[in-house]
Structure formats: structure tokens, C-alpha cells
XYZ file of C-alpha atoms in Angstrom:
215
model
C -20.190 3.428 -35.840
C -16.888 2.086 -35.713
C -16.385 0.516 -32.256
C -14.437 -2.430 -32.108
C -16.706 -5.603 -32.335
C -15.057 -7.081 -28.949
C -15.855 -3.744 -27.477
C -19.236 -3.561 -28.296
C -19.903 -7.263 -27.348
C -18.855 -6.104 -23.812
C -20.759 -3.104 -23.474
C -24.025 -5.324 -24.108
C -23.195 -7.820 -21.740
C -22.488 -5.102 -19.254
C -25.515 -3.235 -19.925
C -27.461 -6.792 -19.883
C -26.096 -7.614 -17.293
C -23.785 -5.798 -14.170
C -26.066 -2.623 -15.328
C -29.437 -4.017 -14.915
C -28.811 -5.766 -11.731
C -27.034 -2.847 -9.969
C -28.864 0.142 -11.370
C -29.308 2.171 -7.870
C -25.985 1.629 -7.123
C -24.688 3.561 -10.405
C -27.533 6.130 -9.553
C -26.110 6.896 -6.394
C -22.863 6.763 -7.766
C -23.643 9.356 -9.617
C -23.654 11.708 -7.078
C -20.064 11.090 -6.234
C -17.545 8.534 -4.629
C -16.291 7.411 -1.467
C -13.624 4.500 -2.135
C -11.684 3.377 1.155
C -8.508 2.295 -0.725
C -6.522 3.138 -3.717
C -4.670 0.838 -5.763
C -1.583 1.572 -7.809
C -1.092 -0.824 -10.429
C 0.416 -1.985 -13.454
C -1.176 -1.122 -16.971
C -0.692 -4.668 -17.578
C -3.722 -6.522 -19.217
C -3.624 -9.704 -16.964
C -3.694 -8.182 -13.899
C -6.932 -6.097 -12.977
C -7.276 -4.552 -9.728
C -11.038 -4.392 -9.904
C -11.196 -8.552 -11.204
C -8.760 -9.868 -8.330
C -10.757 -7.948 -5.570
C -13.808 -8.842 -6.688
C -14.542 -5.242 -6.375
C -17.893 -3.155 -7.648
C -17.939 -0.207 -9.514
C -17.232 2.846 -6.750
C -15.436 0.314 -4.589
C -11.730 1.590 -5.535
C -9.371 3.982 -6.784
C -7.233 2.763 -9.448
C -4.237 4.495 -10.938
C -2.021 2.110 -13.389
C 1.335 2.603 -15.056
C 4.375 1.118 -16.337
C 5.322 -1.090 -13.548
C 3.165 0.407 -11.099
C 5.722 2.759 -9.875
C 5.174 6.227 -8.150
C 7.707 8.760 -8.849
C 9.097 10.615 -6.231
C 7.630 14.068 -4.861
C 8.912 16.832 -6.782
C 7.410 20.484 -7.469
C 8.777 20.697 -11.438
C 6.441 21.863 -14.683
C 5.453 19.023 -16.089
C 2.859 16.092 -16.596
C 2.342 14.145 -13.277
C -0.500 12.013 -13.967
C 0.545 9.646 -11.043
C 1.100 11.956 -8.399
C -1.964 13.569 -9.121
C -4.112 10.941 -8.651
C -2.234 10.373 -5.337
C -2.998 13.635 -4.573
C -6.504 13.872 -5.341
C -7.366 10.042 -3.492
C -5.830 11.517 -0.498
C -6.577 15.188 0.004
C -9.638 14.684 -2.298
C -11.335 11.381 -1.503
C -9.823 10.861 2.073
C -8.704 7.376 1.132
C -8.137 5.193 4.060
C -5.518 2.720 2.293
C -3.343 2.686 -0.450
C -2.120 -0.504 -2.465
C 0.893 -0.328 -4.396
C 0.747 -3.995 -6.618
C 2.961 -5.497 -8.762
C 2.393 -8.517 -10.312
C 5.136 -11.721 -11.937
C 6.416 -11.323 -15.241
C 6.128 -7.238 -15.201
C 7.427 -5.853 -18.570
C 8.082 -3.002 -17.342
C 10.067 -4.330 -14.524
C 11.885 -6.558 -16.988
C 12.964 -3.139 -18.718
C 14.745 -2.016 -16.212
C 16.513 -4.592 -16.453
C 17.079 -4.477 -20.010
C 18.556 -0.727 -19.401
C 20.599 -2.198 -17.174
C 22.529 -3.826 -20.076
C 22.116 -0.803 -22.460
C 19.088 -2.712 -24.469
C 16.608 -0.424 -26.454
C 13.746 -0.477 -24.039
C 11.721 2.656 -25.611
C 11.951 6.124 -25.534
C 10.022 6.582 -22.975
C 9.739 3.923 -21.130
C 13.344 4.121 -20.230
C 13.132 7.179 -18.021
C 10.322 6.078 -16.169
C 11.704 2.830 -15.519
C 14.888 4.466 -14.622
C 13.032 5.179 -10.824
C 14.141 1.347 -10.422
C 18.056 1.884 -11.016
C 19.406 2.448 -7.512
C 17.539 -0.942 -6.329
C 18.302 -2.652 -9.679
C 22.146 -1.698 -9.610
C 22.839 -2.906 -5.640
C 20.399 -6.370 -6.354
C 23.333 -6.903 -9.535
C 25.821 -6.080 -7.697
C 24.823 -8.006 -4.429
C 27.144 -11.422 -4.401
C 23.777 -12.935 -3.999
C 21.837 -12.292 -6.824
C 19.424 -14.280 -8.671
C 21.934 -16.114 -11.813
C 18.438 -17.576 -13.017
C 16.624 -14.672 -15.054
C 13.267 -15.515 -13.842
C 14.127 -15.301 -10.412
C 15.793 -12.288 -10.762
C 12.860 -10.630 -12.196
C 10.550 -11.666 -9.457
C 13.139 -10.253 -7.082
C 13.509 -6.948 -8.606
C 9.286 -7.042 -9.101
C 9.548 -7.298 -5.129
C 11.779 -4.417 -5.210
C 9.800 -2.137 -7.193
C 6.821 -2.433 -4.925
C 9.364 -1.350 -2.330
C 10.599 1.278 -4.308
C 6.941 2.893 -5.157
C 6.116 2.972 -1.414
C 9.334 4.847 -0.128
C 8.404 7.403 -3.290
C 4.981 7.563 -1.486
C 6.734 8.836 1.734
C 8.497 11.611 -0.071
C 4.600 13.091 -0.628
C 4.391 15.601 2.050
C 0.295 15.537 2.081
C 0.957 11.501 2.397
C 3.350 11.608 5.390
C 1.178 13.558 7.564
C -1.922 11.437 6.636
C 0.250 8.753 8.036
C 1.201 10.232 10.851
C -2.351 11.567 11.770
C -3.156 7.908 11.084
C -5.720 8.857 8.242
C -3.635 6.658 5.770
C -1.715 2.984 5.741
C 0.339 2.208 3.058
C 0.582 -1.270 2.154
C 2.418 -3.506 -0.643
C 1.473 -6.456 -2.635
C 2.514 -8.685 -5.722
C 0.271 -11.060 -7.826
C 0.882 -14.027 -9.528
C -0.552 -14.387 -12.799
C -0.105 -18.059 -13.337
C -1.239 -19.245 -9.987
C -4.019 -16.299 -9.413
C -2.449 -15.887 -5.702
C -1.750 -12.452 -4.159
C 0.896 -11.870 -1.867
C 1.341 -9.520 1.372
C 3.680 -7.475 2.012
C 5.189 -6.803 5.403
C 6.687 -3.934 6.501
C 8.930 -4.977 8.839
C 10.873 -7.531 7.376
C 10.097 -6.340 3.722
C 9.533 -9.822 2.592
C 6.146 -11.105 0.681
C 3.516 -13.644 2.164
C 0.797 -15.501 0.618
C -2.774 -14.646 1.423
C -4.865 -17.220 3.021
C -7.637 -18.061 1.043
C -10.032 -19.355 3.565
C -11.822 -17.323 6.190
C -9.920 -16.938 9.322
């Protein structure tokens, strides 16, 4: 059998371990699931919805991506992997909340920048990261922008969070979740090198760390 040896290390630990502790709960799973809140992440390796929650299996719906954008709502043929798993944790699972995250040091974040100056980025990466240009162009062109590159990519990170949430409002099944108050929409952004999540909030658009200690 030609699993990968890492792979296959895992699965018996898992098996070992999470499995044989928490066997009624993945019986009972089995029947089907009830998350409260979605999370729309990056595809990024470092930054695991499941691993910063602390969350067990059933606990949440994850979708990741590039960059952990959402595209806006549109009715064309295609492949809309994204918006269908917005679709389906809404009108499907009756999810409560949904979590758009981006984390520091997003690729996919940094190729929109890259675009920006006509770089190769990838074939198709480019288009998809593309959903960032209108926020990318007016942060470049803003007197005030970022001259260091890091900070500039943790601004436009910020951005992209934004970005994916307004796309979320374009969803027609979303906005009246919303307004039947079914549904909040919230942002975040994680730092990889200091493990600390920050809040977004919605009125002043601006990110806050999380308080680690119980209130």
C-alpha cells in the first residue's frame, strides 16, 4: 500500500488515540452534523482552523482557499466550490456564524500583490486573486501606504478579510439570514509567529487582539 509514511504515522496515532477516546462522538456523528459556525480560511498549512480553536471533529465548517477569499455572488456555468459550501452551511446546516480568517504572511495575498507589478503569479492563481484588485489598487495609490513590504502585506491581508465579507453580502440567501438574524458575519486574522488571533470590528473595520484570559 503506498500511503505516505508521515500519513500513515498519523492515522495510527489518531486511531490510538482522538479515535479511541471519542468513539460515541464519531458514532453519533455519523448520523449527521450540526456545526454553529463556519470558517473560511486559507489553504495555508500553518494555519488550521480546527488546531487554533481547539475544535472537535463535528464542531465546524471549514471551507479553505487561496487567501481565504469568497467570490462574489454570481449565477454563471461554472465551478463554484466556495460559494457552494456557503450555500450549503447556510441553507443546509443553518449555521449560526460565519468566520472569514486570514492569517500574516498569506501567499496568496502576497500575489496580488505581485500582479500588481505584472509578476508571474500562476495561471490560475492570478484570476482568483484578482477579487483583491480594487482594494489593492486604492491601498497603492493611497499617499499613505505601507513603503515597508511587510507592512504592506499585513495591510492588504486586513483588506482581504474585508473584501471576502462584503462578497458574502452580495449572497442573496446570506443577506436575508442576516436580516432575519439567523446569521452574523464576523472577520479575523492570525498570526503565525506569535499564535495570536485578532478580532475584527465592524464598525471601525480595524483588528483587535483577543484576550487570552477568561473575562
Amino acid at each position: 500500500m503506498a500511503i505516505p509514511n508521515d500519513l500513515l504515522d498519523g492515522y495510527r496515532r489518531f486511531r490510538a488515540g482522538r479515535y479511541s477516546h471519542e468513539i460515541e462522538r464519531y458514532l453519533s456523528l455519523a448520523g449527521g452534523q450540526k456545526p454553529q459556525t463556519m470558517i473560511i480560511g486559507c489553504a495555508d498549512s500553518r494555519v488550521d482552523p480546527a488546531t487554533i480553536f481547539a475544535a472537535g471533529p463535528g464542531e465546524l465548517f471549514v471551507v479553505r482557499n487561496v487567501a481565504a477569499l469568497v467570490p462574489p455572488y454570481e449565477e454563471s456555468q461554472g465551478f463554484h466550490g466556495t460559494s457552494a459550501a456557503v450555500e450549503f452551511a447556510v441553507d443546509g446546516l443553518g449555521i449560526r456564524n460565519i468566520v472569514v480568517m486570514g492569517h500574516s504572511f498569506c501567499g496568496g495575498v502576497e500575489a496580488a500583490l505581485a500582479a500588481a507589478e505584472h509578476r508571474p503569479v500562476g495561471r490560475f492563481i492570478r484570476p482568483w486573486v484578482e477579487m483583491l484588485a480594487e482594494r489593492r489598487d486604492a491601498l497603492l495609490a493611497d499617499p499613505n501606504c505601507p513603503t515597508d513590504p511587510r507592512e504592506l502585506l499585513h495591510a492588504l491581508e486586513s483588506l482581504a478579510v474585508l473584501t471576502s465579507i462584503a462578497n458574502l453580502k452580495t449572497f442573496p440567501f446570506v443577506r436575508q439570514a442576516i436580516a432575519e438574524r439567523r446569521l452574523v458575519i464576523h472577520g479575523a486574522r492570525f498570526s503565525i509567529a506569535a499564535g495570536e488571533l485578532q478580532w475584527l470590528d465592524a464598525e471601525t473595520e480595524t483588528f483587535a487582539s483577543i484576550v487570552e484570559h477568561a473575562p
